[in-house]
Amino acid sequence: MWRRTFVVQGAWSYDVMIGPGLAYAIEPALRLLPGGPGGDAYRAALARQSQYFNCHPYFSAMAVGALARLALDQAPSAMITRFRGALCGPLGSVGDRLVWAAWLPACALLGLLFWGLGAGATGAVLAFVLSYNMGHVALRAWGLSEGWRRGQQVASALAAPWLRDGPAVIGRVAAVLAGLALPLVTGRLLSGDWVLAGAVLVAAVPAGYVISRLGGRVPGWAAAAGVLSLLSLVALLA
Amino acid sequence: MTALEPSSVVALVALGTALGLDAVTVGQTMVSRPLVGATLAGLACGAVAPAAVAGVLLEAVALETLPVGASRYPDWAPAGVAAGAIAAVASPAMPALALALLAGIAVAWASGRSMVVLRHANGRRIAAARAALDAGVPGTPASLVHRGIAGDALRAMGMALLAVATVPLATWIAPRWRLDPFSTGAVAAVAALLVTASSTRQMFHGASGARSLFAASLLVGIVLVALRHG
């Protein structure tokens, strides 16, 4: 089951999201049901787990553990279906806030900061990949273990203080990393011309603030593409 | 202008395919991020250092992207390959960097669209297998997952080919660039870092005191740059 949680998004679709992937991840546990693989209990459980499911991919390990536990405890099917549906929201929102909005940018900024401080490409890449995946793999392992151990009571694991306060703490760390990385990356890129680096920051930070106030109407990448397209035109037509 | 060696093309396509799979379908270890992808692309082309610079700046752009479930977002895996290869192969360096960023963003957008197509294709496969899924036929979820991964590998390979196709164009444009390197580098940096600055809003959401910490750290960073290079 552990290895299969890494491909839980293998059949991602807009209709049932990761439902079939979740069934694929849980399937090894279902083989232990009375009647074995292909038996009535196995088939009913596999069908149940193949329906719509959506949550953060790393936290899906927790769902896999808890749902496998309930299936092997032979909990009533209606209860498993209700529980399965109730897991989607919390496992999605906790994962999105903790991983996508906090942990990923913080680790990426750490890699950028390493490069800005003079590290080579390998150092910057390793700083990012190792720090990120320490959290990533630990989260999957913890989720699977907690889900299996707690079964239907898995919601209590989501109330852990580090999950509640983690995004804010990581957000503050990311703020420090971003503040340091922006000038140091600029300084290294412009070969130490710190006056030009200052000018870049004076332009980039307020422009970024303005774009952030537009509420997603103009994505940052589109603004960057616009600036670079204009630059290319000027450079080629000048 | 330097052409890509055939061995580099093969390595870049293989790399782009592997990184494309990592982005969503297999693992999500984030080796698909541009910082990693561009550096590895530079390795495949024999010039790591300039590729890493492109990776750093493209990562600064990618920071704002939250790969949240059903949202539609740029896919940065082939973007890193395109940017790293262009920065490694094209010259002069600063025009190559600006073109690497532009090509990277364009490829990321195209690849994001290809993900939507793949997800609809997965949906059609699942709909076709609905009766077997509802009957709990053994092997049905496994078959869907395996075919989904195979489909994503094909998609990722196509996007890697697109990434490689941007390299000759950039190597043709770069020598015709008429702006000085410092202005070019400065504007490229503004383009990338404004996205980082903009993404701080979502990063700091709910983190009390983060804005003050950001401002204080920014000042410390500026002082560090001035002390190191002033």
PDB file of N, CA and C in Angstrom, chain B residues 133-204:
ATOM      1  N   LEU B 133     -15.953  -1.153 -12.684  1.00  0.00           N
ATOM      2  CA  LEU B 133     -15.620  -0.542 -11.380  1.00  0.00           C
ATOM      3  C   LEU B 133     -16.744  -0.787 -10.380  1.00  0.00           C
ATOM      4  N   ASP B 134     -17.985  -0.578 -10.836  1.00  0.00           N
ATOM      5  CA  ASP B 134     -19.128  -0.742  -9.932  1.00  0.00           C
ATOM      6  C   ASP B 134     -19.335  -2.197  -9.517  1.00  0.00           C
ATOM      7  N   ALA B 135     -18.843  -3.122 -10.356  1.00  0.00           N
ATOM      8  CA  ALA B 135     -18.968  -4.547 -10.016  1.00  0.00           C
ATOM      9  C   ALA B 135     -17.765  -5.039  -9.211  1.00  0.00           C
ATOM     10  N   GLY B 136     -16.788  -4.154  -9.016  1.00  0.00           N
ATOM     11  CA  GLY B 136     -15.601  -4.547  -8.244  1.00  0.00           C
ATOM     12  C   GLY B 136     -14.756  -5.590  -8.958  1.00  0.00           C
ATOM     13  N   VAL B 137     -14.730  -5.520 -10.285  1.00  0.00           N
ATOM     14  CA  VAL B 137     -13.945  -6.507 -11.046  1.00  0.00           C
ATOM     15  C   VAL B 137     -12.458  -6.335 -10.708  1.00  0.00           C
ATOM     16  N   PRO B 138     -11.823  -7.420 -10.241  1.00  0.00           N
ATOM     17  CA  PRO B 138     -10.410  -7.307  -9.857  1.00  0.00           C
ATOM     18  C   PRO B 138      -9.569  -6.774 -11.022  1.00  0.00           C
ATOM     19  N   GLY B 139      -8.625  -5.929 -10.693  1.00  0.00           N
ATOM     20  CA  GLY B 139      -7.686  -5.427 -11.709  1.00  0.00           C
ATOM     21  C   GLY B 139      -8.157  -4.175 -12.425  1.00  0.00           C
ATOM     22  N   THR B 140      -9.437  -3.786 -12.242  1.00  0.00           N
ATOM     23  CA  THR B 140      -9.920  -2.610 -12.985  1.00  0.00           C
ATOM     24  C   THR B 140      -9.234  -1.310 -12.530  1.00  0.00           C
ATOM     25  N   PRO B 141      -9.197  -1.017 -11.216  1.00  0.00           N
ATOM     26  CA  PRO B 141      -8.489   0.214 -10.816  1.00  0.00           C
ATOM     27  C   PRO B 141      -7.016   0.183 -11.229  1.00  0.00           C
ATOM     28  N   ALA B 142      -6.379  -1.001 -11.112  1.00  0.00           N
ATOM     29  CA  ALA B 142      -4.957  -1.105 -11.484  1.00  0.00           C
ATOM     30  C   ALA B 142      -4.778  -0.785 -12.960  1.00  0.00           C
ATOM     31  N   SER B 143      -5.679  -1.324 -13.790  1.00  0.00           N
ATOM     32  CA  SER B 143      -5.582  -1.078 -15.231  1.00  0.00           C
ATOM     33  C   SER B 143      -5.742   0.418 -15.527  1.00  0.00           C
ATOM     34  N   LEU B 144      -6.693   1.056 -14.856  1.00  0.00           N
ATOM     35  CA  LEU B 144      -6.916   2.494 -15.092  1.00  0.00           C
ATOM     36  C   LEU B 144      -5.704   3.313 -14.671  1.00  0.00           C
ATOM     37  N   VAL B 145      -5.113   2.945 -13.534  1.00  0.00           N
ATOM     38  CA  VAL B 145      -3.944   3.689 -13.051  1.00  0.00           C
ATOM     39  C   VAL B 145      -2.768   3.486 -14.010  1.00  0.00           C
ATOM     40  N   HIS B 146      -2.545   2.236 -14.425  1.00  0.00           N
ATOM     41  CA  HIS B 146      -1.416   1.966 -15.326  1.00  0.00           C
ATOM     42  C   HIS B 146      -1.590   2.677 -16.660  1.00  0.00           C
ATOM     43  N   ARG B 147      -2.819   2.657 -17.179  1.00  0.00           N
ATOM     44  CA  ARG B 147      -3.057   3.328 -18.466  1.00  0.00           C
ATOM     45  C   ARG B 147      -2.975   4.851 -18.314  1.00  0.00           C
ATOM     46  N   GLY B 148      -3.396   5.338 -17.160  1.00  0.00           N
ATOM     47  CA  GLY B 148      -3.263   6.775 -16.903  1.00  0.00           C
ATOM     48  C   GLY B 148      -1.805   7.202 -16.859  1.00  0.00           C
ATOM     49  N   ILE B 149      -0.989   6.374 -16.225  1.00  0.00           N
ATOM     50  CA  ILE B 149       0.439   6.695 -16.150  1.00  0.00           C
ATOM     51  C   ILE B 149       1.076   6.624 -17.543  1.00  0.00           C
ATOM     52  N   ALA B 150       0.676   5.610 -18.326  1.00  0.00           N
ATOM     53  CA  ALA B 150       1.211   5.498 -19.688  1.00  0.00           C
ATOM     54  C   ALA B 150       0.795   6.719 -20.522  1.00  0.00           C
ATOM     55  N   GLY B 151      -0.457   7.142 -20.363  1.00  0.00           N
ATOM     56  CA  GLY B 151      -0.926   8.324 -21.088  1.00  0.00           C
ATOM     57  C   GLY B 151      -0.156   9.570 -20.674  1.00  0.00           C
ATOM     58  N   ASP B 152       0.113   9.680 -19.379  1.00  0.00           N
ATOM     59  CA  ASP B 152       0.866  10.844 -18.902  1.00  0.00           C
ATOM     60  C   ASP B 152       2.299  10.801 -19.406  1.00  0.00           C
ATOM     61  N   ALA B 153       2.867   9.592 -19.517  1.00  0.00           N
ATOM     62  CA  ALA B 153       4.234   9.480 -20.045  1.00  0.00           C
ATOM     63  C   ALA B 153       4.272   9.973 -21.488  1.00  0.00           C
ATOM     64  N   LEU B 154       3.262   9.615 -22.264  1.00  0.00           N
ATOM     65  CA  LEU B 154       3.198  10.088 -23.660  1.00  0.00           C
ATOM     66  C   LEU B 154       3.048  11.612 -23.710  1.00  0.00           C
ATOM     67  N   ARG B 155       2.147  12.112 -22.838  1.00  0.00           N
ATOM     68  CA  ARG B 155       1.948  13.567 -22.775  1.00  0.00           C
ATOM     69  C   ARG B 155       3.253  14.273 -22.412  1.00  0.00           C
ATOM     70  N   ALA B 156       3.927  13.732 -21.389  1.00  0.00           N
ATOM     71  CA  ALA B 156       5.169  14.354 -20.924  1.00  0.00           C
ATOM     72  C   ALA B 156       6.242  14.297 -22.008  1.00  0.00           C
ATOM     73  N   MET B 157       6.272  13.201 -22.759  1.00  0.00           N
ATOM     74  CA  MET B 157       7.260  13.094 -23.833  1.00  0.00           C
ATOM     75  C   MET B 157       6.974  14.133 -24.923  1.00  0.00           C
ATOM     76  N   GLY B 158       5.703  14.306 -25.236  1.00  0.00           N
ATOM     77  CA  GLY B 158       5.338  15.323 -26.219  1.00  0.00           C
ATOM     78  C   GLY B 158       5.751  16.719 -25.767  1.00  0.00           C
ATOM     79  N   MET B 159       5.535  17.003 -24.501  1.00  0.00           N
ATOM     80  CA  MET B 159       5.918  18.316 -23.967  1.00  0.00           C
ATOM     81  C   MET B 159       7.437  18.471 -23.900  1.00  0.00           C
ATOM     82  N   ALA B 160       8.140  17.365 -23.651  1.00  0.00           N
ATOM     83  CA  ALA B 160       9.608  17.423 -23.659  1.00  0.00           C
ATOM     84  C   ALA B 160      10.120  17.720 -25.067  1.00  0.00           C
ATOM     85  N   LEU B 161       9.455  17.126 -26.071  1.00  0.00           N
ATOM     86  CA  LEU B 161       9.841  17.422 -27.467  1.00  0.00           C
ATOM     87  C   LEU B 161       9.592  18.897 -27.782  1.00  0.00           C
ATOM     88  N   LEU B 162       8.457  19.411 -27.281  1.00  0.00           N
ATOM     89  CA  LEU B 162       8.170  20.840 -27.481  1.00  0.00           C
ATOM     90  C   LEU B 162       9.258  21.695 -26.825  1.00  0.00           C
ATOM     91  N   ALA B 163       9.645  21.285 -25.606  1.00  0.00           N
ATOM     92  CA  ALA B 163      10.703  22.019 -24.891  1.00  0.00           C
ATOM     93  C   ALA B 163      11.986  22.025 -25.704  1.00  0.00           C
ATOM     94  N   VAL B 164      12.350  20.876 -26.251  1.00  0.00           N
ATOM     95  CA  VAL B 164      13.594  20.783 -27.032  1.00  0.00           C
ATOM     96  C   VAL B 164      13.480  21.620 -28.313  1.00  0.00           C
ATOM     97  N   ALA B 165      12.257  21.682 -28.868  1.00  0.00           N
ATOM     98  CA  ALA B 165      12.060  22.443 -30.110  1.00  0.00           C
ATOM     99  C   ALA B 165      12.270  23.939 -29.923  1.00  0.00           C
ATOM    100  N   THR B 166      12.178  24.420 -28.674  1.00  0.00           N
ATOM    101  CA  THR B 166      12.374  25.864 -28.453  1.00  0.00           C
ATOM    102  C   THR B 166      13.857  26.235 -28.510  1.00  0.00           C
ATOM    103  N   VAL B 167      14.731  25.236 -28.363  1.00  0.00           N
ATOM    104  CA  VAL B 167      16.166  25.536 -28.259  1.00  0.00           C
ATOM    105  C   VAL B 167      16.734  26.123 -29.558  1.00  0.00           C
ATOM    106  N   PRO B 168      16.485  25.514 -30.738  1.00  0.00           N
ATOM    107  CA  PRO B 168      17.042  26.099 -31.961  1.00  0.00           C
ATOM    108  C   PRO B 168      16.545  27.523 -32.203  1.00  0.00           C
ATOM    109  N   LEU B 169      15.266  27.771 -31.877  1.00  0.00           N
ATOM    110  CA  LEU B 169      14.719  29.118 -32.073  1.00  0.00           C
ATOM    111  C   LEU B 169      15.461  30.128 -31.196  1.00  0.00           C
ATOM    112  N   ALA B 170      15.657  29.756 -29.940  1.00  0.00           N
ATOM    113  CA  ALA B 170      16.347  30.670 -29.019  1.00  0.00           C
ATOM    114  C   ALA B 170      17.811  30.866 -29.426  1.00  0.00           C
ATOM    115  N   THR B 171      18.453  29.817 -29.886  1.00  0.00           N
ATOM    116  CA  THR B 171      19.864  29.961 -30.290  1.00  0.00           C
ATOM    117  C   THR B 171      19.983  30.816 -31.555  1.00  0.00           C
ATOM    118  N   TRP B 172      18.903  30.876 -32.330  1.00  0.00           N
ATOM    119  CA  TRP B 172      18.910  31.742 -33.512  1.00  0.00           C
ATOM    120  C   TRP B 172      18.673  33.200 -33.095  1.00  0.00           C
ATOM    121  N   ILE B 173      17.797  33.409 -32.125  1.00  0.00           N
ATOM    122  CA  ILE B 173      17.454  34.788 -31.723  1.00  0.00           C
ATOM    123  C   ILE B 173      18.571  35.429 -30.887  1.00  0.00           C
ATOM    124  N   ALA B 174      19.165  34.668 -29.985  1.00  0.00           N
ATOM    125  CA  ALA B 174      20.094  35.254 -28.995  1.00  0.00           C
ATOM    126  C   ALA B 174      21.210  36.104 -29.621  1.00  0.00           C
ATOM    127  N   PRO B 175      21.874  35.663 -30.701  1.00  0.00           N
ATOM    128  CA  PRO B 175      22.949  36.501 -31.258  1.00  0.00           C
ATOM    129  C   PRO B 175      22.438  37.786 -31.896  1.00  0.00           C
ATOM    130  N   ARG B 176      21.133  37.852 -32.160  1.00  0.00           N
ATOM    131  CA  ARG B 176      20.549  39.044 -32.796  1.00  0.00           C
ATOM    132  C   ARG B 176      20.023  40.042 -31.758  1.00  0.00           C
ATOM    133  N   TRP B 177      20.267  39.761 -30.506  1.00  0.00           N
ATOM    134  CA  TRP B 177      19.781  40.589 -29.391  1.00  0.00           C
ATOM    135  C   TRP B 177      20.613  41.873 -29.319  1.00  0.00           C
ATOM    136  N   ARG B 178      19.962  43.033 -29.277  1.00  0.00           N
ATOM    137  CA  ARG B 178      20.727  44.292 -29.370  1.00  0.00           C
ATOM    138  C   ARG B 178      20.799  45.069 -28.072  1.00  0.00           C
ATOM    139  N   LEU B 179      20.169  44.579 -27.015  1.00  0.00           N
ATOM    140  CA  LEU B 179      20.260  45.297 -25.733  1.00  0.00           C
ATOM    141  C   LEU B 179      21.509  44.850 -24.979  1.00  0.00           C
ATOM    142  N   ASP B 180      22.032  45.744 -24.128  1.00  0.00           N
ATOM    143  CA  ASP B 180      23.236  45.377 -23.386  1.00  0.00           C
ATOM    144  C   ASP B 180      22.916  44.322 -22.321  1.00  0.00           C
ATOM    145  N   PRO B 181      23.913  43.528 -21.934  1.00  0.00           N
ATOM    146  CA  PRO B 181      23.649  42.409 -21.023  1.00  0.00           C
ATOM    147  C   PRO B 181      23.105  42.829 -19.662  1.00  0.00           C
ATOM    148  N   PHE B 182      23.561  43.967 -19.127  1.00  0.00           N
ATOM    149  CA  PHE B 182      23.109  44.361 -17.789  1.00  0.00           C
ATOM    150  C   PHE B 182      21.635  44.761 -17.795  1.00  0.00           C
ATOM    151  N   SER B 183      21.229  45.512 -18.812  1.00  0.00           N
ATOM    152  CA  SER B 183      19.803  45.877 -18.899  1.00  0.00           C
ATOM    153  C   SER B 183      18.959  44.626 -19.085  1.00  0.00           C
ATOM    154  N   THR B 184      19.447  43.719 -19.937  1.00  0.00           N
ATOM    155  CA  THR B 184      18.712  42.482 -20.189  1.00  0.00           C
ATOM    156  C   THR B 184      18.575  41.656 -18.914  1.00  0.00           C
ATOM    157  N   GLY B 185      19.692  41.494 -18.196  1.00  0.00           N
ATOM    158  CA  GLY B 185      19.675  40.725 -16.949  1.00  0.00           C
ATOM    159  C   GLY B 185      18.767  41.368 -15.914  1.00  0.00           C
ATOM    160  N   ALA B 186      18.817  42.701 -15.844  1.00  0.00           N
ATOM    161  CA  ALA B 186      18.008  43.408 -14.844  1.00  0.00           C
ATOM    162  C   ALA B 186      16.517  43.230 -15.132  1.00  0.00           C
ATOM    163  N   VAL B 187      16.129  43.375 -16.400  1.00  0.00           N
ATOM    164  CA  VAL B 187      14.705  43.247 -16.728  1.00  0.00           C
ATOM    165  C   VAL B 187      14.242  41.799 -16.538  1.00  0.00           C
ATOM    166  N   ALA B 188      15.096  40.845 -16.913  1.00  0.00           N
ATOM    167  CA  ALA B 188      14.736  39.428 -16.696  1.00  0.00           C
ATOM    168  C   ALA B 188      14.542  39.149 -15.211  1.00  0.00           C
ATOM    169  N   ALA B 189      15.414  39.748 -14.390  1.00  0.00           N
ATOM    170  CA  ALA B 189      15.289  39.549 -12.945  1.00  0.00           C
ATOM    171  C   ALA B 189      14.009  40.181 -12.421  1.00  0.00           C
ATOM    172  N   VAL B 190      13.685  41.366 -12.924  1.00  0.00           N
ATOM    173  CA  VAL B 190      12.435  42.013 -12.495  1.00  0.00           C
ATOM    174  C   VAL B 190      11.244  41.122 -12.847  1.00  0.00           C
ATOM    175  N   ALA B 191      11.258  40.585 -14.091  1.00  0.00           N
ATOM    176  CA  ALA B 191      10.137  39.753 -14.533  1.00  0.00           C
ATOM    177  C   ALA B 191       9.953  38.547 -13.617  1.00  0.00           C
ATOM    178  N   ALA B 192      11.060  37.911 -13.238  1.00  0.00           N
ATOM    179  CA  ALA B 192      10.953  36.701 -12.410  1.00  0.00           C
ATOM    180  C   ALA B 192      10.613  37.047 -10.961  1.00  0.00           C
ATOM    181  N   LEU B 193      11.290  38.058 -10.424  1.00  0.00           N
ATOM    182  CA  LEU B 193      11.146  38.317  -8.986  1.00  0.00           C
ATOM    183  C   LEU B 193       9.833  39.018  -8.639  1.00  0.00           C
ATOM    184  N   LEU B 194       9.240  39.674  -9.620  1.00  0.00           N
ATOM    185  CA  LEU B 194       7.933  40.283  -9.312  1.00  0.00           C
ATOM    186  C   LEU B 194       6.906  39.177  -9.025  1.00  0.00           C
ATOM    187  N   VAL B 195       7.109  37.998  -9.645  1.00  0.00           N
ATOM    188  CA  VAL B 195       6.183  36.899  -9.370  1.00  0.00           C
ATOM    189  C   VAL B 195       6.418  36.366  -7.948  1.00  0.00           C
ATOM    190  N   THR B 196       7.696  36.277  -7.556  1.00  0.00           N
ATOM    191  CA  THR B 196       7.988  35.862  -6.174  1.00  0.00           C
ATOM    192  C   THR B 196       7.362  36.844  -5.196  1.00  0.00           C
ATOM    193  N   ALA B 197       7.565  38.130  -5.469  1.00  0.00           N
ATOM    194  CA  ALA B 197       7.012  39.152  -4.571  1.00  0.00           C
ATOM    195  C   ALA B 197       5.496  39.045  -4.515  1.00  0.00           C
ATOM    196  N   SER B 198       4.890  38.770  -5.675  1.00  0.00           N
ATOM    197  CA  SER B 198       3.424  38.666  -5.692  1.00  0.00           C
ATOM    198  C   SER B 198       2.946  37.420  -4.946  1.00  0.00           C
ATOM    199  N   SER B 199       3.725  36.341  -5.031  1.00  0.00           N
ATOM    200  CA  SER B 199       3.285  35.092  -4.388  1.00  0.00           C
ATOM    201  C   SER B 199       3.433  35.124  -2.869  1.00  0.00           C
ATOM    202  N   THR B 200       4.157  36.126  -2.349  1.00  0.00           N
ATOM    203  CA  THR B 200       4.291  36.213  -0.889  1.00  0.00           C
ATOM    204  C   THR B 200       2.923  36.419  -0.229  1.00  0.00           C
ATOM    205  N   ARG B 201       2.008  37.018  -0.956  1.00  0.00           N
ATOM    206  CA  ARG B 201       0.679  37.275  -0.377  1.00  0.00           C
ATOM    207  C   ARG B 201      -0.004  35.963   0.030  1.00  0.00           C
ATOM    208  N   GLN B 202       0.061  34.953  -0.874  1.00  0.00           N
ATOM    209  CA  GLN B 202      -0.575  33.679  -0.522  1.00  0.00           C
ATOM    210  C   GLN B 202       0.275  32.897   0.480  1.00  0.00           C
ATOM    211  N   MET B 203       1.602  33.083   0.414  1.00  0.00           N
ATOM    212  CA  MET B 203       2.486  32.391   1.366  1.00  0.00           C
ATOM    213  C   MET B 203       2.261  32.888   2.794  1.00  0.00           C
ATOM    214  N   PHE B 204       2.005  34.180   2.914  1.00  0.00           N
ATOM    215  CA  PHE B 204       1.883  34.780   4.247  1.00  0.00           C
ATOM    216  C   PHE B 204       0.460  34.730   4.779  1.00  0.00           C
TER     217      PHE B 204
END
